[in-house]
Coordinates of C-alpha atoms and ligand atoms in Angstrom, one line a residue:
M809 CA -17.4 6.9 -42.3
E810 CA -14.1 8.1 -43.7
G811 CA -14.6 5.6 -46.5
Y812 CA -18.1 6.8 -47.4
T813 CA -17.1 10.5 -47.6
T814 CA -14.0 9.8 -49.7
A815 CA -16.1 7.6 -52.0
N816 CA -18.8 10.3 -52.3
F817 CA -16.2 13.0 -52.8
Q818 CA -14.8 10.9 -55.6
V819 CA -18.2 10.5 -57.1
A820 CA -18.8 14.2 -57.2
E821 CA -15.3 15.0 -58.5
N822 CA -15.5 12.4 -61.2
F823 CA -18.8 13.9 -62.3
R824 CA -17.3 17.4 -62.4
I825 CA -14.3 16.2 -64.5
K826 CA -16.4 14.2 -66.9
Y827 CA -19.0 16.9 -67.6
L828 CA -17.7 20.3 -66.4
G829 CA -13.9 20.0 -66.5
T830 CA -11.6 21.7 -69.0
K831 CA -11.6 18.6 -71.1
G832 CA -15.2 17.7 -70.1
I833 CA -18.2 17.0 -72.3
V834 CA -19.7 20.5 -71.9
K835 CA -16.5 22.2 -73.0
S836 CA -16.0 19.9 -76.0
M837 CA -19.6 20.3 -77.1
M838 CA -19.2 24.1 -76.9
A839 CA -16.1 23.8 -79.1
E840 CA -18.4 22.2 -81.7
M841 CA -20.3 25.4 -82.0
K842 CA -18.1 26.6 -84.9
N843 CA -19.1 23.6 -87.0
I844 CA -22.9 24.3 -86.5
P845 CA -24.6 26.1 -89.4
A846 CA -25.3 29.7 -88.4
E847 CA -29.1 29.4 -88.5
K848 CA -28.9 26.4 -86.1
R849 CA -26.4 28.0 -83.8
K850 CA -28.8 29.7 -81.5
E851 CA -30.9 26.6 -80.9
F852 CA -27.8 24.5 -80.3
G853 CA -26.4 27.1 -77.8
Q854 CA -29.7 27.0 -75.9
V855 CA -29.7 23.2 -75.6
M856 CA -26.1 23.2 -74.5
N857 CA -26.7 25.9 -71.9
D858 CA -29.7 24.0 -70.4
F859 CA -27.5 20.9 -70.3
K860 CA -24.7 22.8 -68.5
V861 CA -27.1 24.3 -65.9
F862 CA -28.5 20.8 -65.3
A863 CA -25.0 19.3 -64.9
E864 CA -23.9 22.1 -62.6
A865 CA -27.0 21.5 -60.4
K866 CA -26.3 17.8 -60.3
Y867 CA -22.7 18.5 -59.3
E868 CA -23.9 20.8 -56.5
T869 CA -26.3 18.0 -55.2
L870 CA -23.5 15.5 -55.2
K871 CA -21.2 17.9 -53.3
E872 CA -23.9 18.6 -50.8
I873 CA -24.5 14.9 -50.0
N874 CA -20.7 14.7 -49.4
S875 CA -20.6 17.8 -47.1
N876 CA -23.7 16.6 -45.1
Q877 CA -21.9 13.4 -44.4
Q878 CA -18.7 15.2 -43.4
S879 CA -20.4 17.5 -41.0
G880 CA -22.5 14.6 -39.7
S881 CA -25.6 16.7 -40.0
G882 CA -27.4 14.8 -42.8
I883 CA -28.5 11.3 -43.6
Q884 CA -25.7 8.9 -44.1
M885 CA -25.9 7.8 -47.7
D886 CA -23.8 5.3 -49.6
L887 CA -24.9 5.6 -53.2
S888 CA -23.1 2.4 -54.0
L889 CA -25.3 0.2 -51.7
P890 CA -28.1 -1.9 -53.2
G891 CA -31.6 -0.6 -52.5
D892 CA -34.0 -2.0 -49.8
S893 CA -35.6 -5.2 -51.0
L894 CA -39.4 -5.1 -51.5
I895 CA -41.2 -7.8 -49.6
P896 CA -44.6 -8.5 -51.3
G897 CA -47.5 -9.3 -49.1
S898 CA -49.6 -12.4 -49.5
R899 CA -53.3 -13.1 -49.8
H900 CA -55.2 -14.6 -47.0
P901 CA -55.8 -18.4 -47.6
I902 CA -59.6 -17.9 -47.4
T903 CA -59.3 -15.2 -50.1
L904 CA -57.2 -17.6 -52.2
M905 CA -59.8 -20.3 -52.0
R906 CA -62.6 -17.9 -52.7
N907 CA -60.9 -16.5 -55.7
R908 CA -60.3 -20.0 -57.1
I909 CA -64.0 -21.0 -56.6
V910 CA -65.3 -17.7 -58.0
S911 CA -63.0 -17.8 -61.1
I912 CA -64.2 -21.3 -62.1
F913 CA -67.9 -20.2 -62.0
Q914 CA -67.1 -16.9 -63.8
R915 CA -65.8 -19.0 -66.7
L916 CA -69.2 -20.6 -66.8
G917 CA -70.9 -17.2 -67.1
F918 CA -71.8 -16.7 -63.4
S919 CA -71.3 -13.2 -62.0
V920 CA -70.6 -12.2 -58.4
A921 CA -73.4 -10.8 -56.3
D922 CA -73.0 -9.2 -52.8
G923 CA -75.4 -8.6 -50.0
P924 CA -75.7 -7.5 -46.3
E925 CA -74.3 -9.5 -43.4
I926 CA -77.0 -8.0 -41.1
E927 CA -80.2 -9.3 -42.5
D928 CA -83.9 -9.4 -41.8
D929 CA -85.9 -12.5 -41.1
W930 CA -87.6 -12.5 -44.5
H931 CA -84.4 -12.6 -46.6
N932 CA -82.6 -15.1 -44.4
F933 CA -85.5 -17.4 -43.5
T934 CA -89.1 -16.8 -44.5
A935 CA -88.6 -16.2 -48.2
L936 CA -86.4 -19.3 -48.3
N937 CA -89.4 -21.4 -47.1
I938 CA -87.8 -21.9 -43.7
S939 CA -90.8 -22.3 -41.4
E940 CA -91.3 -20.5 -38.2
H941 CA -90.4 -23.5 -36.2
H942 CA -87.4 -24.6 -38.1
P943 CA -84.5 -25.4 -35.7
A944 CA -82.1 -23.1 -37.6
R945 CA -84.1 -20.2 -36.3
D946 CA -83.4 -21.2 -32.7
M947 CA -81.3 -18.8 -30.6
Q948 CA -78.8 -21.6 -30.4
D949 CA -78.0 -21.4 -34.1
T950 CA -78.7 -17.8 -35.0
F951 CA -77.4 -14.5 -33.6
Y952 CA -80.3 -12.2 -33.2
I953 CA -79.7 -8.5 -32.9
Q954 CA -81.3 -6.7 -30.0
G955 CA -82.3 -3.1 -30.1
H956 CA -82.2 -2.9 -33.9
N957 CA -86.0 -3.0 -34.0
S958 CA -87.1 0.2 -35.8
N959 CA -90.3 -1.5 -36.8
S960 CA -91.3 -5.0 -35.9
T961 CA -88.6 -6.5 -38.2
E962 CA -86.4 -9.1 -36.6
W963 CA -82.8 -8.5 -37.4
L964 CA -80.0 -11.1 -37.3
L965 CA -76.6 -12.0 -38.6
R966 CA -77.1 -14.0 -41.8
T967 CA -76.6 -17.7 -41.3
H968 CA -75.9 -18.3 -45.0
T969 CA -75.4 -16.2 -48.2
S970 CA -78.8 -17.4 -49.6
N971 CA -80.1 -14.0 -48.5
V972 CA -78.3 -12.6 -51.5
Q973 CA -80.1 -15.0 -53.8
I974 CA -83.4 -13.8 -52.5
R975 CA -82.4 -10.2 -53.0
E976 CA -81.2 -10.9 -56.5
M977 CA -84.4 -12.7 -57.4
E978 CA -86.5 -9.8 -56.0
K979 CA -84.5 -7.4 -58.1
T980 CA -85.6 -9.2 -61.3
R981 CA -89.2 -7.9 -60.8
Q982 CA -90.2 -5.4 -63.5
P983 CA -92.8 -2.6 -63.2
D984 CA -95.3 -4.9 -65.0
G985 CA -94.9 -7.4 -62.2
K986 CA -93.1 -10.0 -64.4
A987 CA -89.6 -11.1 -63.6
K988 CA -86.6 -10.4 -66.0
L989 CA -84.5 -13.6 -66.2
P990 CA -82.1 -15.5 -66.4
I991 CA -80.1 -15.1 -63.2
R992 CA -76.7 -16.7 -63.0
I993 CA -74.9 -15.6 -59.8
I994 CA -72.5 -16.7 -57.2
C995 CA -72.6 -15.2 -53.7
P996 CA -69.3 -15.4 -51.7
G997 CA -69.4 -14.0 -48.2
R998 CA -69.1 -14.3 -44.4
V999 CA -71.9 -16.0 -42.4
F1000 CA -72.5 -16.4 -38.7
R1001 CA -73.8 -19.3 -36.6
N1002 CA -73.9 -19.5 -32.8
E1003 CA -71.6 -22.5 -32.4
T1004 CA -69.0 -23.2 -29.8
V1005 CA -65.6 -22.1 -31.1
S1006 CA -63.2 -25.0 -31.4
A1007 CA -60.4 -26.3 -33.7
R1008 CA -63.2 -27.7 -36.0
S1009 CA -65.9 -25.1 -35.9
H1010 CA -66.2 -21.3 -35.5
C1011 CA -69.0 -18.8 -34.9
F1012 CA -68.3 -17.2 -38.3
F1013 CA -67.0 -18.7 -41.6
H1014 CA -67.2 -18.2 -45.3
Q1015 CA -69.5 -19.6 -48.0
V1016 CA -69.9 -19.5 -51.7
E1017 CA -73.5 -20.1 -52.8
G1018 CA -74.8 -20.1 -56.4
L1019 CA -78.1 -19.7 -58.2
Y1020 CA -79.1 -20.3 -61.8
I1021 CA -82.7 -19.6 -62.9
D1022 CA -84.1 -19.7 -66.5
E1023 CA -86.6 -21.6 -68.5
N1024 CA -85.9 -25.4 -68.7
V1025 CA -83.1 -25.6 -66.2
S1026 CA -82.9 -29.2 -65.1
F1027 CA -81.3 -31.4 -62.5
A1028 CA -79.0 -32.6 -65.3
D1029 CA -77.7 -29.0 -65.6
L1030 CA -77.0 -28.9 -61.9
K1031 CA -75.1 -32.1 -62.0
Q1032 CA -73.0 -31.2 -65.0
T1033 CA -72.2 -27.7 -63.7
L1034 CA -71.1 -29.0 -60.3
Y1035 CA -69.2 -31.9 -61.8
F1036 CA -67.3 -29.4 -64.0
F1037 CA -66.6 -27.2 -60.9
A1038 CA -65.3 -30.2 -58.8
Q1039 CA -63.0 -31.3 -61.6
E1040 CA -61.5 -27.8 -62.0
M1041 CA -61.2 -27.4 -58.3
Y1042 CA -60.0 -30.8 -57.1
G1043 CA -58.6 -32.5 -60.2
K1044 CA -59.8 -34.2 -63.4
D1045 CA -59.7 -37.6 -61.8
I1046 CA -62.3 -37.1 -59.1
K1047 CA -65.6 -38.9 -59.3
P1048 CA -68.9 -37.3 -58.1
R1049 CA -71.7 -38.7 -56.1
F1050 CA -75.1 -37.1 -55.3
R1051 CA -76.9 -38.2 -52.2
P1052 CA -80.5 -37.3 -51.5
S1053 CA -80.8 -34.7 -48.8
Y1054 CA -83.2 -32.1 -47.4
F1055 CA -83.2 -28.3 -47.5
P1056 CA -86.4 -26.3 -47.1
F1057 CA -85.5 -24.1 -50.1
T1058 CA -84.7 -26.8 -52.7
E1059 CA -86.7 -29.8 -53.9
P1060 CA -85.3 -32.2 -54.7
S1061 CA -82.2 -31.6 -52.6
A1062 CA -78.8 -33.3 -52.6
E1063 CA -75.4 -33.4 -51.1
M1064 CA -72.5 -33.7 -53.4
D1065 CA -69.5 -35.9 -52.5
I1066 CA -66.4 -36.5 -54.5
T1067 CA -63.8 -39.2 -54.3
C1068 CA -61.3 -38.2 -51.6
F1069 CA -58.7 -35.8 -53.2
I1070 CA -56.1 -36.8 -50.6
C1071 CA -56.1 -40.6 -51.1
G1072 CA -57.9 -40.8 -54.4
G1073 CA -60.8 -42.9 -53.0
K1074 CA -58.7 -45.6 -51.3
G1075 CA -59.6 -44.5 -47.8
C1076 CA -57.6 -42.3 -45.4
R1077 CA -57.8 -40.3 -42.2
I1078 CA -59.3 -37.3 -44.0
C1079 CA -62.2 -39.2 -45.6
K1080 CA -62.6 -41.4 -42.4
Q1081 CA -61.7 -44.4 -44.5
T1082 CA -64.8 -44.0 -46.7
G1083 CA -63.0 -42.8 -49.8
W1084 CA -65.6 -39.9 -50.2
V1085 CA -65.6 -36.3 -49.0
E1086 CA -68.7 -34.0 -48.9
I1087 CA -68.1 -30.8 -50.8
L1088 CA -71.5 -29.0 -51.1
G1089 CA -75.3 -28.9 -50.7
C1090 CA -77.5 -28.3 -53.7
G1091 CA -80.9 -28.8 -55.3
M1092 CA -83.7 -27.4 -57.5
V1093 CA -85.0 -24.1 -56.2
H1094 CA -88.3 -24.8 -54.4
P1095 CA -91.3 -23.4 -56.4
K1096 CA -92.5 -21.6 -53.2
V1097 CA -89.1 -19.7 -53.1
L1098 CA -89.5 -18.6 -56.7
E1099 CA -93.1 -17.4 -56.1
N1100 CA -92.0 -15.6 -52.9
C1101 CA -89.8 -13.5 -55.1
G1102 CA -92.3 -12.9 -57.9
I1103 CA -91.0 -15.5 -60.3
D1104 CA -93.5 -17.7 -62.2
S1105 CA -92.7 -21.2 -61.1
N1106 CA -94.6 -22.7 -64.0
K1107 CA -92.4 -21.0 -66.5
Y1108 CA -89.0 -20.9 -64.7
T1109 CA -86.9 -23.5 -62.9
G1110 CA -83.5 -23.2 -61.3
F1111 CA -80.8 -24.8 -59.2
A1112 CA -78.9 -23.6 -56.2
F1113 CA -75.9 -24.8 -54.3
G1114 CA -73.8 -23.7 -51.3
M1115 CA -70.4 -24.7 -50.0
G1116 CA -68.2 -23.6 -47.1
I1117 CA -64.7 -22.3 -47.8
E1118 CA -62.8 -23.0 -44.5
R1119 CA -63.1 -26.8 -44.6
P1120 CA -61.7 -27.4 -48.1
A1121 CA -59.1 -24.8 -47.3
M1122 CA -58.1 -26.8 -44.2
L1123 CA -57.8 -30.0 -46.3
L1124 CA -56.0 -28.5 -49.2
Y1125 CA -53.5 -26.4 -47.2
G1126 CA -53.2 -28.9 -44.3
V1127 CA -54.4 -26.5 -41.6
N1128 CA -55.5 -28.3 -38.5
D1129 CA -57.3 -25.5 -36.6
I1130 CA -60.0 -23.3 -38.1
R1131 CA -59.2 -20.6 -35.6
L1132 CA -55.9 -19.9 -37.3
F1133 CA -57.9 -18.3 -40.2
S1134 CA -59.1 -15.4 -38.0
E1135 CA -56.3 -14.8 -35.6
N1136 CA -54.2 -12.7 -38.0
D1137 CA -50.9 -14.3 -36.9
V1138 CA -48.4 -13.2 -39.5
R1139 CA -46.3 -16.4 -38.9
F1140 CA -49.3 -18.3 -40.2
L1141 CA -50.4 -15.9 -43.0
R1142 CA -46.8 -15.5 -44.3
Q1143 CA -46.8 -19.1 -45.4
F1144 CA -49.3 -18.4 -48.2
T1145 CA -47.0 -16.9 -50.7
S1146 CA -49.3 -16.9 -53.7
V1147 CA -50.7 -13.6 -54.6
T1148 CA -53.3 -14.8 -57.2
Ligands
LIG1526 N1 -77.9 -22.5 -47.7 C1 -77.3 -23.8 -47.4 C2 -76.4 -23.7 -46.2 O1 -76.1 -22.7 -45.7 C3 -76.5 -24.3 -48.5 C4 -77.3 -24.6 -49.8 C5 -77.5 -23.6 -50.7 C6 -77.9 -25.8 -49.9 C7 -78.3 -23.9 -51.8 C8 -78.7 -26.1 -51.1 C9 -78.8 -25.1 -52.0 O2 -76.1 -24.7 -45.6

């Protein structure tokens, strides 16, 4: 304490001597007055006076800090200490992955579209050609919302972000009944499925879905777009594979695999020795889905795709329990230092 006050007293005293002392800067500048041309003298005097007032105020402040410390009434301040270091936060790993995926598609001209997490049956199921008896509608898979029944609408937590695609397609409808296209969107967001929570699966997770509709969009466009995405995301050396699949809202439908980005296709624990990992579902938008949204399916075609974020994030970051993403444990989150 003694040391601090002496040091601070010295700081104040040094300041006084340098600026306000008999041989100080203010005095010697005043002495210059006689060399200033008469017509400039007034202006010079004013500037000098302002400077003197400023220096005196600064000196008073320095003295005050010193006396506060001596009386013990103020904050202890050692002006020679370095400042507190600033610890920057970090982005959540799911956000990092989402941003990576989104930025790749943005470079291809896709823009981000957003939509509600609480959704009606039409936008989550019916418009997507998911029939009344489809197992996805089962209470076992979908969270239905009770007591949200203003009219006879059935409300639920969306099971995929395809609801945003329907909403965006509906928005293209013009007053004359025709649709204004093209659409080129990606829909990142949180989705909910009534699954048992374990290290491998959770009752909510994140997806990025995409949709491109225009005249003459073909399956070749789908393949090339998704191949470009996979190379940007997982490395130039990966090879793609499209396996026939089924989704009610696309026809034909496919699942896209890539050569395992951990072992390079040789076979490892991650790819269960197959050399391949599945990364997304995709297909050509079913004509019925286009018609449900007022788009002429004879004139327009399109492709759609959807992928989860948690699973690739687990593989790329080496996370072995999906629950870690939603527990907000800073010891986990702090490890993701990137802020991009
Ligand atoms: N909606 C599908 C899902 O949630 C993903 C998907 C989107 C598949 C678009 C094909 C085309 O699993």
